[in-house]
PDB file of C-alpha atoms in Angstrom:
ATOM      1  CA  MET P   1     161.469  79.800  98.868  1.00 46.00           C
ATOM      2  CA  PHE P   2     159.046  81.511  96.521  1.00 67.00           C
ATOM      3  CA  GLY P   3     160.994  82.262  93.343  1.00 84.00           C
ATOM      4  CA  ILE P   4     159.662  84.815  90.904  1.00 92.00           C
ATOM      5  CA  SER P   5     161.142  86.346  87.782  1.00 94.00           C
ATOM      6  CA  TRP P   6     161.504  90.109  87.504  1.00 95.00           C
ATOM      7  CA  ILE P   7     158.999  90.251  84.643  1.00 96.00           C
ATOM      8  CA  ASP P   8     156.399  88.354  86.669  1.00 97.00           C
ATOM      9  CA  LEU P   9     157.026  90.729  89.582  1.00 96.00           C
ATOM     10  CA  VAL P  10     156.394  93.710  87.299  1.00 97.00           C
ATOM     11  CA  ILE P  11     153.211  92.041  86.011  1.00 97.00           C
ATOM     12  CA  LEU P  12     151.992  91.413  89.566  1.00 97.00           C
ATOM     13  CA  VAL P  13     152.755  94.977  90.650  1.00 97.00           C
ATOM     14  CA  LEU P  14     150.925  96.500  87.688  1.00 97.00           C
ATOM     15  CA  ALA P  15     148.009  94.052  87.987  1.00 98.00           C
ATOM     16  CA  SER P  16     147.644  94.858  91.689  1.00 98.00           C
ATOM     17  CA  PHE P  17     147.813  98.591  90.934  1.00 97.00           C
ATOM     18  CA  ARG P  18     145.095  98.351  88.280  1.00 97.00           C
ATOM     19  CA  LEU P  19     142.850  96.125  90.393  1.00 97.00           C
ATOM     20  CA  THR P  20     143.197  98.531  93.323  1.00 97.00           C
ATOM     21  CA  HIS P  21     142.247 101.482  91.142  1.00 96.00           C
ATOM     22  CA  LEU P  22     139.333  99.525  89.699  1.00 96.00           C
ATOM     23  CA  ILE P  23     137.928  98.829  93.171  1.00 97.00           C
ATOM     24  CA  VAL P  24     138.577 102.217  94.787  1.00 96.00           C
ATOM     25  CA  TYR P  25     137.992 104.732  91.996  1.00 94.00           C
ATOM     26  CA  ASP P  26     136.454 103.427  88.772  1.00 95.00           C
ATOM     27  CA  GLU P  27     132.812 104.117  87.985  1.00 94.00           C
ATOM     28  CA  ILE P  28     132.221 100.571  86.759  1.00 96.00           C
ATOM     29  CA  THR P  29     132.635  99.268  90.330  1.00 96.00           C
ATOM     30  CA  SER P  30     130.709 102.033  92.086  1.00 95.00           C
ATOM     31  CA  PHE P  31     128.012  99.463  92.918  1.00 96.00           C
ATOM     32  CA  LEU P  32     130.543  97.838  95.302  1.00 95.00           C
ATOM     33  CA  ARG P  33     131.125 101.114  97.161  1.00 95.00           C
ATOM     34  CA  GLU P  34     127.600 102.561  97.063  1.00 96.00           C
ATOM     35  CA  PRO P  35     126.192 100.623 100.046  1.00 96.00           C
ATOM     36  CA  PHE P  36     129.007 101.906 102.259  1.00 96.00           C
ATOM     37  CA  PHE P  37     129.587 105.576 101.399  1.00 96.00           C
ATOM     38  CA  THR P  38     128.803 108.473  99.107  1.00 94.00           C
ATOM     39  CA  ILE P  39     131.267 111.015  97.765  1.00 93.00           C
ATOM     40  CA  VAL P  40     130.624 114.743  97.843  1.00 93.00           C
ATOM     41  CA  TYR P  41     132.849 117.567  96.671  1.00 93.00           C
ATOM     42  CA  GLU P  42     133.136 120.650  98.852  1.00 92.00           C
ATOM     43  CA  PRO P  43     135.160 123.790  98.214  1.00 92.00           C
ATOM     44  CA  ASP P  44     137.884 124.781 100.671  1.00 91.00           C
ATOM     45  CA  ASP P  45     138.896 128.350 101.581  1.00 91.00           C
ATOM     46  CA  THR P  46     140.810 128.729  98.303  1.00 91.00           C
ATOM     47  CA  GLY P  47     137.904 127.509  96.180  1.00 89.00           C
ATOM     48  CA  GLN P  48     139.521 124.172  95.349  1.00 93.00           C
ATOM     49  CA  MET P  49     137.101 121.248  95.425  1.00 93.00           C
ATOM     50  CA  ASN P  50     137.933 118.531  97.953  1.00 93.00           C
ATOM     51  CA  ARG P  51     136.628 114.985  97.858  1.00 90.00           C
ATOM     52  CA  GLN P  52     134.727 114.111 101.060  1.00 93.00           C
ATOM     53  CA  TYR P  53     133.339 110.742 102.086  1.00 94.00           C
ATOM     54  CA  ARG P  54     129.985 110.313 103.820  1.00 95.00           C
ATOM     55  CA  PHE P  55     130.008 106.865 105.376  1.00 95.00           C
ATOM     56  CA  LYS P  56     126.754 104.961 105.852  1.00 95.00           C
ATOM     57  CA  GLY P  57     125.446 102.590 108.484  1.00 93.00           C
ATOM     58  CA  GLY P  58     126.837 101.193 111.703  1.00 95.00           C
ATOM     59  CA  LYS P  59     130.337 100.266 112.771  1.00 95.00           C
ATOM     60  CA  VAL P  60     130.870  97.326 110.427  1.00 96.00           C
ATOM     61  CA  ARG P  61     129.422  99.093 107.405  1.00 95.00           C
ATOM     62  CA  ARG P  62     131.483 102.194 108.170  1.00 95.00           C
ATOM     63  CA  TRP P  63     134.631 100.068 108.547  1.00 95.00           C
ATOM     64  CA  ILE P  64     134.027  98.431 105.159  1.00 96.00           C
ATOM     65  CA  GLY P  65     133.425 101.890 103.656  1.00 96.00           C
ATOM     66  CA  GLU P  66     136.665 103.196 105.126  1.00 95.00           C
ATOM     67  CA  LEU P  67     138.482 100.166 103.730  1.00 95.00           C
ATOM     68  CA  LEU P  68     136.971 100.581 100.245  1.00 95.00           C
ATOM     69  CA  SER P  69     137.793 104.299 100.156  1.00 95.00           C
ATOM     70  CA  CYS P  70     141.478 103.753 101.006  1.00 95.00           C
ATOM     71  CA  HIS P  71     143.731 102.819  98.103  1.00 94.00           C
ATOM     72  CA  TRP P  72     146.521 101.835 100.533  1.00 96.00           C
ATOM     73  CA  CYS P  73     144.186  99.408 102.336  1.00 96.00           C
ATOM     74  CA  VAL P  74     142.671  97.893  99.216  1.00 97.00           C
ATOM     75  CA  GLY P  75     146.160  97.733  97.693  1.00 97.00           C
ATOM     76  CA  ILE P  76     147.344  95.311 100.365  1.00 97.00           C
ATOM     77  CA  TRP P  77     144.409  92.985  99.761  1.00 97.00           C
ATOM     78  CA  THR P  78     144.720  93.141  95.972  1.00 97.00           C
ATOM     79  CA  ALA P  79     148.433  92.346  96.325  1.00 97.00           C
ATOM     80  CA  VAL P  80     147.552  89.285  98.405  1.00 97.00           C
ATOM     81  CA  LEU P  81     144.959  88.275  95.815  1.00 97.00           C
ATOM     82  CA  THR P  82     147.243  88.731  92.802  1.00 97.00           C
ATOM     83  CA  VAL P  83     150.083  86.757  94.414  1.00 96.00           C
ATOM     84  CA  ALA P  84     147.683  83.979  95.439  1.00 96.00           C
ATOM     85  CA  VAL P  85     146.186  83.808  91.952  1.00 97.00           C
ATOM     86  CA  TYR P  86     149.677  83.789  90.423  1.00 96.00           C
ATOM     87  CA  ALA P  87     150.843  81.009  92.752  1.00 95.00           C
ATOM     88  CA  TYR P  88     147.760  78.785  92.843  1.00 96.00           C
ATOM     89  CA  VAL P  89     145.754  79.448  89.660  1.00 96.00           C
ATOM     90  CA  PRO P  90     148.193  79.373  86.722  1.00 93.00           C
ATOM     91  CA  ALA P  91     145.296  79.422  84.228  1.00 97.00           C
ATOM     92  CA  ALA P  92     144.466  82.959  85.438  1.00 96.00           C
ATOM     93  CA  TYR P  93     147.832  84.358  84.293  1.00 97.00           C
ATOM     94  CA  PRO P  94     146.261  85.939  81.163  1.00 97.00           C
ATOM     95  CA  ILE P  95     143.894  87.916  83.416  1.00 97.00           C
ATOM     96  CA  LEU P  96     146.841  89.170  85.476  1.00 97.00           C
ATOM     97  CA  LEU P  97     148.619  90.089  82.248  1.00 97.00           C
ATOM     98  CA  LEU P  98     145.572  92.036  81.012  1.00 97.00           C
ATOM     99  CA  LEU P  99     145.343  93.913  84.323  1.00 97.00           C
ATOM    100  CA  ALA P 100     149.076  94.656  84.105  1.00 98.00           C
ATOM    101  CA  ILE P 101     148.787  96.019  80.572  1.00 97.00           C
ATOM    102  CA  ALA P 102     145.849  98.197  81.643  1.00 97.00           C
ATOM    103  CA  GLY P 103     147.853  99.344  84.677  1.00 96.00           C
ATOM    104  CA  ALA P 104     150.848 100.258  82.536  1.00 96.00           C
ATOM    105  CA  ALA P 105     148.580 102.139  80.123  1.00 95.00           C
ATOM    106  CA  ALA P 106     147.097 104.075  83.058  1.00 94.00           C
ATOM    107  CA  VAL P 107     150.556 105.042  84.294  1.00 92.00           C
ATOM    108  CA  ILE P 108     151.599 106.174  80.818  1.00 93.00           C
ATOM    109  CA  GLU P 109     148.380 108.134  80.286  1.00 90.00           C
ATOM    110  CA  THR P 110     148.721 109.828  83.676  1.00 85.00           C
ATOM    111  CA  ARG P 111     152.290 110.873  82.872  1.00 82.00           C
ATOM    112  CA  LEU P 112     151.289 112.231  79.461  1.00 77.00           C
ATOM    113  CA  TYR P 113     148.686 114.571  80.924  1.00 75.00           C
ATOM    114  CA  MET P 114     150.677 115.907  83.855  1.00 68.00           C
TER     115      MET P 114
END
């Protein structure tokens, strides 16, 4: 059985959340997404701007682009990664903790500006 404390679970959840956001949305990792899609904003009938994806390349490249544009999809893989790192690379715990702190800060900041 894989035992985990509640505080470590919270750290893993927040670290996975922040890593997912980093991959899918943050400008600093746009170089990862750029080969697979571009983002354009188009107005709808009410004038609100909607985010649209323009996928590039063939089937495989498009599939990778669809994966990288989906926070639910990337979230599963970042969860797998964070649990694996937690279980098999104990020296990386400080990195998970830093991601968790950044994730918690993002949640707090989002709530403050709603």
